[in-house]
């Protein structure tokens, strides 16, 4: 994890250096501020849209994992946009856009489903997942011993 963080910091510094070399210091600061303002506006708009979709799904009694995951990804995108740097701004903006967010959501839900099944199997034995809900197996009845009618003959 530390290596990934160091690579991220290196990528941010390289991106700021490259943009600063191309447009100058004031242009770089202007782009960073513009990205923060546009990103916060977009995060507010997409967050409100995700919240409306979640409440609509919850009121209709439908599963809302899609809407809930969208809200989480919009929040993460908002945090990434507020972190100064161009790499984090690009990642945050990708999470704000519905087509790329749908791809990330699909990957996230698949990963969480696998982890839920694996965790449930470790804790209480095999389970089945139906419509993103963990359904436990029927309780097993203890097997009755087989009884064979007859008599014991000793020699």
PDB file of N, CA and C in Angstrom, residues 31-118:
ATOM      1  N   UNK A  31      -5.938  26.413 -13.169  1.00  0.00           N
ATOM      2  CA  UNK A  31      -6.524  25.125 -13.561  1.00  0.00           C
ATOM      3  C   UNK A  31      -6.904  24.285 -12.347  1.00  0.00           C
ATOM      4  N   UNK A  32      -6.062  24.290 -11.318  1.00  0.00           N
ATOM      5  CA  UNK A  32      -6.373  23.534 -10.101  1.00  0.00           C
ATOM      6  C   UNK A  32      -7.625  24.092  -9.421  1.00  0.00           C
ATOM      7  N   UNK A  33      -7.733  25.423  -9.331  1.00  0.00           N
ATOM      8  CA  UNK A  33      -8.923  26.031  -8.711  1.00  0.00           C
ATOM      9  C   UNK A  33     -10.169  25.791  -9.564  1.00  0.00           C
ATOM     10  N   UNK A  34     -10.035  25.919 -10.884  1.00  0.00           N
ATOM     11  CA  UNK A  34     -11.183  25.673 -11.762  1.00  0.00           C
ATOM     12  C   UNK A  34     -11.643  24.224 -11.644  1.00  0.00           C
ATOM     13  N   UNK A  35     -10.703  23.299 -11.571  1.00  0.00           N
ATOM     14  CA  UNK A  35     -11.068  21.885 -11.396  1.00  0.00           C
ATOM     15  C   UNK A  35     -11.798  21.652 -10.093  1.00  0.00           C
ATOM     16  N   UNK A  36     -11.366  22.326  -9.026  1.00  0.00           N
ATOM     17  CA  UNK A  36     -12.031  22.172  -7.729  1.00  0.00           C
ATOM     18  C   UNK A  36     -13.452  22.737  -7.772  1.00  0.00           C
ATOM     19  N   UNK A  37     -13.637  23.908  -8.368  1.00  0.00           N
ATOM     20  CA  UNK A  37     -14.973  24.504  -8.423  1.00  0.00           C
ATOM     21  C   UNK A  37     -15.917  23.709  -9.323  1.00  0.00           C
ATOM     22  N   UNK A  38     -15.449  23.357 -10.502  1.00  0.00           N
ATOM     23  CA  UNK A  38     -16.288  22.581 -11.420  1.00  0.00           C
ATOM     24  C   UNK A  38     -16.587  21.206 -10.827  1.00  0.00           C
ATOM     25  N   UNK A  39     -15.589  20.599 -10.214  1.00  0.00           N
ATOM     26  CA  UNK A  39     -15.784  19.282  -9.604  1.00  0.00           C
ATOM     27  C   UNK A  39     -16.749  19.314  -8.440  1.00  0.00           C
ATOM     28  N   UNK A  40     -16.674  20.361  -7.599  1.00  0.00           N
ATOM     29  CA  UNK A  40     -17.606  20.437  -6.472  1.00  0.00           C
ATOM     30  C   UNK A  40     -19.033  20.666  -6.965  1.00  0.00           C
ATOM     31  N   UNK A  41     -19.205  21.486  -8.016  1.00  0.00           N
ATOM     32  CA  UNK A  41     -20.538  21.677  -8.593  1.00  0.00           C
ATOM     33  C   UNK A  41     -21.078  20.364  -9.154  1.00  0.00           C
ATOM     34  N   UNK A  42     -20.212  19.641  -9.888  1.00  0.00           N
ATOM     35  CA  UNK A  42     -20.624  18.370 -10.472  1.00  0.00           C
ATOM     36  C   UNK A  42     -20.922  17.340  -9.384  1.00  0.00           C
ATOM     37  N   UNK A  43     -20.137  17.338  -8.319  1.00  0.00           N
ATOM     38  CA  UNK A  43     -20.376  16.395  -7.215  1.00  0.00           C
ATOM     39  C   UNK A  43     -21.707  16.690  -6.541  1.00  0.00           C
ATOM     40  N   UNK A  44     -22.023  17.955  -6.358  1.00  0.00           N
ATOM     41  CA  UNK A  44     -23.301  18.320  -5.744  1.00  0.00           C
ATOM     42  C   UNK A  44     -24.463  17.886  -6.636  1.00  0.00           C
ATOM     43  N   UNK A  45     -24.349  18.117  -7.946  1.00  0.00           N
ATOM     44  CA  UNK A  45     -25.419  17.756  -8.875  1.00  0.00           C
ATOM     45  C   UNK A  45     -25.613  16.244  -8.942  1.00  0.00           C
ATOM     46  N   UNK A  46     -24.516  15.500  -9.122  1.00  0.00           N
ATOM     47  CA  UNK A  46     -24.615  14.041  -9.234  1.00  0.00           C
ATOM     48  C   UNK A  46     -24.994  13.403  -7.897  1.00  0.00           C
ATOM     49  N   UNK A  47     -24.549  13.985  -6.791  1.00  0.00           N
ATOM     50  CA  UNK A  47     -24.930  13.472  -5.479  1.00  0.00           C
ATOM     51  C   UNK A  47     -26.418  13.625  -5.226  1.00  0.00           C
ATOM     52  N   UNK A  48     -26.968  14.768  -5.618  1.00  0.00           N
ATOM     53  CA  UNK A  48     -28.414  14.971  -5.461  1.00  0.00           C
ATOM     54  C   UNK A  48     -29.191  14.008  -6.348  1.00  0.00           C
ATOM     55  N   UNK A  49     -28.689  13.769  -7.550  1.00  0.00           N
ATOM     56  CA  UNK A  49     -29.352  12.829  -8.456  1.00  0.00           C
ATOM     57  C   UNK A  49     -29.318  11.413  -7.876  1.00  0.00           C
ATOM     58  N   UNK A  50     -28.180  11.017  -7.301  1.00  0.00           N
ATOM     59  CA  UNK A  50     -28.068   9.685  -6.696  1.00  0.00           C
ATOM     60  C   UNK A  50     -28.983   9.558  -5.482  1.00  0.00           C
ATOM     61  N   UNK A  51     -29.111  10.634  -4.709  1.00  0.00           N
ATOM     62  CA  UNK A  51     -29.981  10.606  -3.530  1.00  0.00           C
ATOM     63  C   UNK A  51     -31.449  10.480  -3.936  1.00  0.00           C
ATOM     64  N   UNK A  52     -31.857  11.209  -4.979  1.00  0.00           N
ATOM     65  CA  UNK A  52     -33.234  11.088  -5.457  1.00  0.00           C
ATOM     66  C   UNK A  52     -33.513   9.674  -5.967  1.00  0.00           C
ATOM     67  N   UNK A  53     -32.560   9.095  -6.682  1.00  0.00           N
ATOM     68  CA  UNK A  53     -32.743   7.727  -7.192  1.00  0.00           C
ATOM     69  C   UNK A  53     -32.831   6.732  -6.043  1.00  0.00           C
ATOM     70  N   UNK A  54     -32.026   6.936  -5.003  1.00  0.00           N
ATOM     71  CA  UNK A  54     -32.041   6.031  -3.848  1.00  0.00           C
ATOM     72  C   UNK A  54     -33.379   6.108  -3.120  1.00  0.00           C
ATOM     73  N   UNK A  55     -33.865   7.327  -2.855  1.00  0.00           N
ATOM     74  CA  UNK A  55     -35.137   7.443  -2.142  1.00  0.00           C
ATOM     75  C   UNK A  55     -36.290   6.899  -2.976  1.00  0.00           C
ATOM     76  N   UNK A  56     -36.225   7.080  -4.293  1.00  0.00           N
ATOM     77  CA  UNK A  56     -37.270   6.537  -5.161  1.00  0.00           C
ATOM     78  C   UNK A  56     -37.280   5.011  -5.118  1.00  0.00           C
ATOM     79  N   UNK A  57     -36.094   4.407  -5.183  1.00  0.00           N
ATOM     80  CA  UNK A  57     -36.015   2.939  -5.127  1.00  0.00           C
ATOM     81  C   UNK A  57     -36.442   2.419  -3.760  1.00  0.00           C
ATOM     82  N   UNK A  58     -36.054   3.123  -2.708  1.00  0.00           N
ATOM     83  CA  UNK A  58     -36.410   2.669  -1.356  1.00  0.00           C
ATOM     84  C   UNK A  58     -37.915   2.772  -1.127  1.00  0.00           C
ATOM     85  N   UNK A  59     -38.535   3.830  -1.625  1.00  0.00           N
ATOM     86  CA  UNK A  59     -39.980   3.981  -1.459  1.00  0.00           C
ATOM     87  C   UNK A  59     -40.767   2.945  -2.242  1.00  0.00           C
ATOM     88  N   UNK A  60     -40.234   2.547  -3.394  1.00  0.00           N
ATOM     89  CA  UNK A  60     -40.949   1.549  -4.192  1.00  0.00           C
ATOM     90  C   UNK A  60     -40.671   0.123  -3.720  1.00  0.00           C
ATOM     91  N   UNK A  61     -39.781  -0.034  -2.756  1.00  0.00           N
ATOM     92  CA  UNK A  61     -39.498  -1.355  -2.203  1.00  0.00           C
ATOM     93  C   UNK A  61     -38.552  -2.194  -3.032  1.00  0.00           C
ATOM     94  N   UNK A  62     -37.851  -1.580  -3.973  1.00  0.00           N
ATOM     95  CA  UNK A  62     -36.898  -2.299  -4.809  1.00  0.00           C
ATOM     96  C   UNK A  62     -35.517  -2.278  -4.159  1.00  0.00           C
ATOM     97  N   UNK A  63     -34.662  -3.255  -4.497  1.00  0.00           N
ATOM     98  CA  UNK A  63     -33.295  -3.208  -3.976  1.00  0.00           C
ATOM     99  C   UNK A  63     -32.583  -1.949  -4.491  1.00  0.00           C
ATOM    100  N   UNK A  64     -31.833  -1.299  -3.629  1.00  0.00           N
ATOM    101  CA  UNK A  64     -31.215  -0.020  -3.991  1.00  0.00           C
ATOM    102  C   UNK A  64     -29.694  -0.090  -3.972  1.00  0.00           C
ATOM    103  N   UNK A  65     -29.123  -1.265  -4.251  1.00  0.00           N
ATOM    104  CA  UNK A  65     -27.654  -1.348  -4.207  1.00  0.00           C
ATOM    105  C   UNK A  65     -27.005  -0.510  -5.296  1.00  0.00           C
ATOM    106  N   UNK A  66     -27.648  -0.389  -6.456  1.00  0.00           N
ATOM    107  CA  UNK A  66     -27.104   0.432  -7.539  1.00  0.00           C
ATOM    108  C   UNK A  66     -27.064   1.899  -7.121  1.00  0.00           C
ATOM    109  N   UNK A  67     -28.156   2.394  -6.585  1.00  0.00           N
ATOM    110  CA  UNK A  67     -28.243   3.791  -6.191  1.00  0.00           C
ATOM    111  C   UNK A  67     -27.327   4.095  -5.015  1.00  0.00           C
ATOM    112  N   UNK A  68     -27.245   3.174  -4.078  1.00  0.00           N
ATOM    113  CA  UNK A  68     -26.370   3.372  -2.919  1.00  0.00           C
ATOM    114  C   UNK A  68     -24.905   3.379  -3.338  1.00  0.00           C
ATOM    115  N   UNK A  69     -24.534   2.480  -4.227  1.00  0.00           N
ATOM    116  CA  UNK A  69     -23.158   2.444  -4.722  1.00  0.00           C
ATOM    117  C   UNK A  69     -22.844   3.687  -5.538  1.00  0.00           C
ATOM    118  N   UNK A  70     -23.797   4.167  -6.323  1.00  0.00           N
ATOM    119  CA  UNK A  70     -23.588   5.411  -7.060  1.00  0.00           C
ATOM    120  C   UNK A  70     -23.315   6.568  -6.105  1.00  0.00           C
ATOM    121  N   UNK A  71     -24.084   6.661  -5.043  1.00  0.00           N
ATOM    122  CA  UNK A  71     -23.861   7.719  -4.058  1.00  0.00           C
ATOM    123  C   UNK A  71     -22.487   7.630  -3.426  1.00  0.00           C
ATOM    124  N   UNK A  72     -22.052   6.407  -3.120  1.00  0.00           N
ATOM    125  CA  UNK A  72     -20.724   6.224  -2.536  1.00  0.00           C
ATOM    126  C   UNK A  72     -19.639   6.640  -3.525  1.00  0.00           C
ATOM    127  N   UNK A  73     -19.792   6.263  -4.787  1.00  0.00           N
ATOM    128  CA  UNK A  73     -18.784   6.610  -5.789  1.00  0.00           C
ATOM    129  C   UNK A  73     -18.766   8.103  -6.079  1.00  0.00           C
ATOM    130  N   UNK A  74     -19.921   8.755  -6.056  1.00  0.00           N
ATOM    131  CA  UNK A  74     -19.962  10.208  -6.224  1.00  0.00           C
ATOM    132  C   UNK A  74     -19.249  10.883  -5.056  1.00  0.00           C
ATOM    133  N   UNK A  75     -19.474  10.401  -3.847  1.00  0.00           N
ATOM    134  CA  UNK A  75     -18.777  10.951  -2.680  1.00  0.00           C
ATOM    135  C   UNK A  75     -17.273  10.777  -2.782  1.00  0.00           C
ATOM    136  N   UNK A  76     -16.838   9.607  -3.216  1.00  0.00           N
ATOM    137  CA  UNK A  76     -15.404   9.370  -3.398  1.00  0.00           C
ATOM    138  C   UNK A  76     -14.840  10.278  -4.478  1.00  0.00           C
ATOM    139  N   UNK A  77     -15.589  10.449  -5.567  1.00  0.00           N
ATOM    140  CA  UNK A  77     -15.163  11.355  -6.619  1.00  0.00           C
ATOM    141  C   UNK A  77     -15.043  12.780  -6.121  1.00  0.00           C
ATOM    142  N   UNK A  78     -15.977  13.212  -5.280  1.00  0.00           N
ATOM    143  CA  UNK A  78     -15.914  14.550  -4.702  1.00  0.00           C
ATOM    144  C   UNK A  78     -14.685  14.743  -3.836  1.00  0.00           C
ATOM    145  N   UNK A  79     -14.360  13.743  -3.042  1.00  0.00           N
ATOM    146  CA  UNK A  79     -13.152  13.824  -2.205  1.00  0.00           C
ATOM    147  C   UNK A  79     -11.909  13.886  -3.085  1.00  0.00           C
ATOM    148  N   UNK A  80     -11.870  13.074  -4.128  1.00  0.00           N
ATOM    149  CA  UNK A  80     -10.710  13.089  -5.024  1.00  0.00           C
ATOM    150  C   UNK A  80     -10.553  14.432  -5.732  1.00  0.00           C
ATOM    151  N   UNK A  81     -11.665  15.064  -6.076  1.00  0.00           N
ATOM    152  CA  UNK A  81     -11.585  16.361  -6.744  1.00  0.00           C
ATOM    153  C   UNK A  81     -11.070  17.433  -5.790  1.00  0.00           C
ATOM    154  N   UNK A  82     -11.446  17.356  -4.530  1.00  0.00           N
ATOM    155  CA  UNK A  82     -11.000  18.369  -3.576  1.00  0.00           C
ATOM    156  C   UNK A  82      -9.537  18.218  -3.181  1.00  0.00           C
ATOM    157  N   UNK A  83      -8.947  17.053  -3.410  1.00  0.00           N
ATOM    158  CA  UNK A  83      -7.517  16.869  -3.159  1.00  0.00           C
ATOM    159  C   UNK A  83      -6.768  17.595  -4.273  1.00  0.00           C
ATOM    160  N   UNK A  84      -5.842  18.493  -3.934  1.00  0.00           N
ATOM    161  CA  UNK A  84      -5.136  19.220  -4.990  1.00  0.00           C
ATOM    162  C   UNK A  84      -4.288  18.286  -5.850  1.00  0.00           C
ATOM    163  N   UNK A  85      -4.402  18.437  -7.145  1.00  0.00           N
ATOM    164  CA  UNK A  85      -3.612  17.647  -8.080  1.00  0.00           C
ATOM    165  C   UNK A  85      -4.433  17.273  -9.287  1.00  0.00           C
ATOM    166  N   UNK A  86      -3.743  17.065 -10.400  1.00  0.00           N
ATOM    167  CA  UNK A  86      -4.441  16.765 -11.648  1.00  0.00           C
ATOM    168  C   UNK A  86      -4.838  15.301 -11.757  1.00  0.00           C
ATOM    169  N   UNK A  87      -4.039  14.406 -11.243  1.00  0.00           N
ATOM    170  CA  UNK A  87      -4.374  12.976 -11.317  1.00  0.00           C
ATOM    171  C   UNK A  87      -5.628  12.694 -10.496  1.00  0.00           C
ATOM    172  N   UNK A  88      -5.683  13.226  -9.286  1.00  0.00           N
ATOM    173  CA  UNK A  88      -6.872  13.014  -8.456  1.00  0.00           C
ATOM    174  C   UNK A  88      -8.097  13.694  -9.069  1.00  0.00           C
ATOM    175  N   UNK A  89      -7.916  14.856  -9.715  1.00  0.00           N
ATOM    176  CA  UNK A  89      -9.040  15.515 -10.381  1.00  0.00           C
ATOM    177  C   UNK A  89      -9.590  14.666 -11.525  1.00  0.00           C
ATOM    178  N   UNK A  90      -8.715  14.082 -12.310  1.00  0.00           N
ATOM    179  CA  UNK A  90      -9.159  13.244 -13.431  1.00  0.00           C
ATOM    180  C   UNK A  90      -9.885  12.006 -12.904  1.00  0.00           C
ATOM    181  N   UNK A  91      -9.332  11.366 -11.867  1.00  0.00           N
ATOM    182  CA  UNK A  91     -10.004  10.192 -11.295  1.00  0.00           C
ATOM    183  C   UNK A  91     -11.356  10.570 -10.698  1.00  0.00           C
ATOM    184  N   UNK A  92     -11.409  11.715 -10.008  1.00  0.00           N
ATOM    185  CA  UNK A  92     -12.667  12.177  -9.439  1.00  0.00           C
ATOM    186  C   UNK A  92     -13.697  12.486 -10.506  1.00  0.00           C
ATOM    187  N   UNK A  93     -13.267  13.143 -11.583  1.00  0.00           N
ATOM    188  CA  UNK A  93     -14.204  13.446 -12.670  1.00  0.00           C
ATOM    189  C   UNK A  93     -14.701  12.180 -13.355  1.00  0.00           C
ATOM    190  N   UNK A  94     -13.841  11.174 -13.466  1.00  0.00           N
ATOM    191  CA  UNK A  94     -14.284   9.900 -14.044  1.00  0.00           C
ATOM    192  C   UNK A  94     -15.368   9.255 -13.183  1.00  0.00           C
ATOM    193  N   UNK A  95     -15.244   9.394 -11.856  1.00  0.00           N
ATOM    194  CA  UNK A  95     -16.267   8.835 -10.974  1.00  0.00           C
ATOM    195  C   UNK A  95     -17.556   9.658 -11.010  1.00  0.00           C
ATOM    196  N   UNK A  96     -17.478  10.895 -11.445  1.00  0.00           N
ATOM    197  CA  UNK A  96     -18.673  11.734 -11.545  1.00  0.00           C
ATOM    198  C   UNK A  96     -19.482  11.436 -12.806  1.00  0.00           C
ATOM    199  N   UNK A  97     -18.830  10.992 -13.850  1.00  0.00           N
ATOM    200  CA  UNK A  97     -19.524  10.759 -15.117  1.00  0.00           C
ATOM    201  C   UNK A  97     -20.266   9.423 -15.068  1.00  0.00           C
ATOM    202  N   UNK A  98     -21.557   9.410 -15.393  1.00  0.00           N
ATOM    203  CA  UNK A  98     -22.355   8.180 -15.278  1.00  0.00           C
ATOM    204  C   UNK A  98     -21.819   6.969 -16.050  1.00  0.00           C
ATOM    205  N   UNK A  99     -21.296   7.099 -17.288  1.00  0.00           N
ATOM    206  CA  UNK A  99     -20.825   5.883 -17.975  1.00  0.00           C
ATOM    207  C   UNK A  99     -19.629   5.225 -17.282  1.00  0.00           C
ATOM    208  N   UNK A 100     -18.649   6.016 -16.876  1.00  0.00           N
ATOM    209  CA  UNK A 100     -17.488   5.415 -16.211  1.00  0.00           C
ATOM    210  C   UNK A 100     -17.849   4.961 -14.807  1.00  0.00           C
ATOM    211  N   UNK A 101     -18.787   5.671 -14.151  1.00  0.00           N
ATOM    212  CA  UNK A 101     -19.229   5.251 -12.819  1.00  0.00           C
ATOM    213  C   UNK A 101     -19.954   3.913 -12.893  1.00  0.00           C
ATOM    214  N   UNK A 102     -20.680   3.661 -13.987  1.00  0.00           N
ATOM    215  CA  UNK A 102     -21.382   2.377 -14.141  1.00  0.00           C
ATOM    216  C   UNK A 102     -20.382   1.226 -14.230  1.00  0.00           C
ATOM    217  N   UNK A 103     -19.264   1.451 -14.913  1.00  0.00           N
ATOM    218  CA  UNK A 103     -18.233   0.407 -15.021  1.00  0.00           C
ATOM    219  C   UNK A 103     -17.631   0.131 -13.645  1.00  0.00           C
ATOM    220  N   UNK A 104     -17.292   1.192 -12.920  1.00  0.00           N
ATOM    221  CA  UNK A 104     -16.700   1.027 -11.585  1.00  0.00           C
ATOM    222  C   UNK A 104     -17.709   0.376 -10.645  1.00  0.00           C
ATOM    223  N   UNK A 105     -18.984   0.771 -10.742  1.00  0.00           N
ATOM    224  CA  UNK A 105     -20.019   0.190  -9.884  1.00  0.00           C
ATOM    225  C   UNK A 105     -20.144  -1.310 -10.120  1.00  0.00           C
ATOM    226  N   UNK A 106     -20.141  -1.721 -11.400  1.00  0.00           N
ATOM    227  CA  UNK A 106     -20.263  -3.138 -11.723  1.00  0.00           C
ATOM    228  C   UNK A 106     -19.096  -3.931 -11.128  1.00  0.00           C
ATOM    229  N   UNK A 107     -17.881  -3.408 -11.281  1.00  0.00           N
ATOM    230  CA  UNK A 107     -16.706  -4.085 -10.720  1.00  0.00           C
ATOM    231  C   UNK A 107     -16.780  -4.137  -9.191  1.00  0.00           C
ATOM    232  N   UNK A 108     -17.208  -3.036  -8.580  1.00  0.00           N
ATOM    233  CA  UNK A 108     -17.297  -2.964  -7.119  1.00  0.00           C
ATOM    234  C   UNK A 108     -18.316  -3.968  -6.584  1.00  0.00           C
ATOM    235  N   UNK A 109     -19.498  -4.041  -7.214  1.00  0.00           N
ATOM    236  CA  UNK A 109     -20.530  -4.955  -6.727  1.00  0.00           C
ATOM    237  C   UNK A 109     -20.114  -6.412  -6.891  1.00  0.00           C
ATOM    238  N   UNK A 110     -19.436  -6.744  -7.991  1.00  0.00           N
ATOM    239  CA  UNK A 110     -18.935  -8.111  -8.167  1.00  0.00           C
ATOM    240  C   UNK A 110     -17.930  -8.454  -7.072  1.00  0.00           C
ATOM    241  N   UNK A 111     -17.036  -7.515  -6.795  1.00  0.00           N
ATOM    242  CA  UNK A 111     -16.019  -7.760  -5.769  1.00  0.00           C
ATOM    243  C   UNK A 111     -16.658  -7.929  -4.389  1.00  0.00           C
ATOM    244  N   UNK A 112     -17.631  -7.086  -4.067  1.00  0.00           N
ATOM    245  CA  UNK A 112     -18.280  -7.170  -2.763  1.00  0.00           C
ATOM    246  C   UNK A 112     -19.104  -8.451  -2.630  1.00  0.00           C
ATOM    247  N   UNK A 113     -19.710  -8.894  -3.729  1.00  0.00           N
ATOM    248  CA  UNK A 113     -20.473 -10.145  -3.674  1.00  0.00           C
ATOM    249  C   UNK A 113     -19.545 -11.321  -3.380  1.00  0.00           C
ATOM    250  N   UNK A 114     -18.391 -11.351  -4.042  1.00  0.00           N
ATOM    251  CA  UNK A 114     -17.432 -12.431  -3.784  1.00  0.00           C
ATOM    252  C   UNK A 114     -16.931 -12.387  -2.350  1.00  0.00           C
ATOM    253  N   UNK A 115     -16.645 -11.178  -1.858  1.00  0.00           N
ATOM    254  CA  UNK A 115     -16.157 -11.060  -0.479  1.00  0.00           C
ATOM    255  C   UNK A 115     -17.233 -11.449   0.527  1.00  0.00           C
ATOM    256  N   UNK A 116     -18.493 -11.099   0.251  1.00  0.00           N
ATOM    257  CA  UNK A 116     -19.570 -11.455   1.169  1.00  0.00           C
ATOM    258  C   UNK A 116     -19.743 -12.959   1.243  1.00  0.00           C
ATOM    259  N   UNK A 117     -19.688 -13.625   0.095  1.00  0.00           N
ATOM    260  CA  UNK A 117     -19.830 -15.077   0.084  1.00  0.00           C
ATOM    261  C   UNK A 117     -18.659 -15.726   0.806  1.00  0.00           C
ATOM    262  N   UNK A 118     -17.445 -15.239   0.545  1.00  0.00           N
ATOM    263  CA  UNK A 118     -16.271 -15.812   1.194  1.00  0.00           C
ATOM    264  C   UNK A 118     -16.322 -15.595   2.707  1.00  0.00           C
TER     265      UNK A 118
END
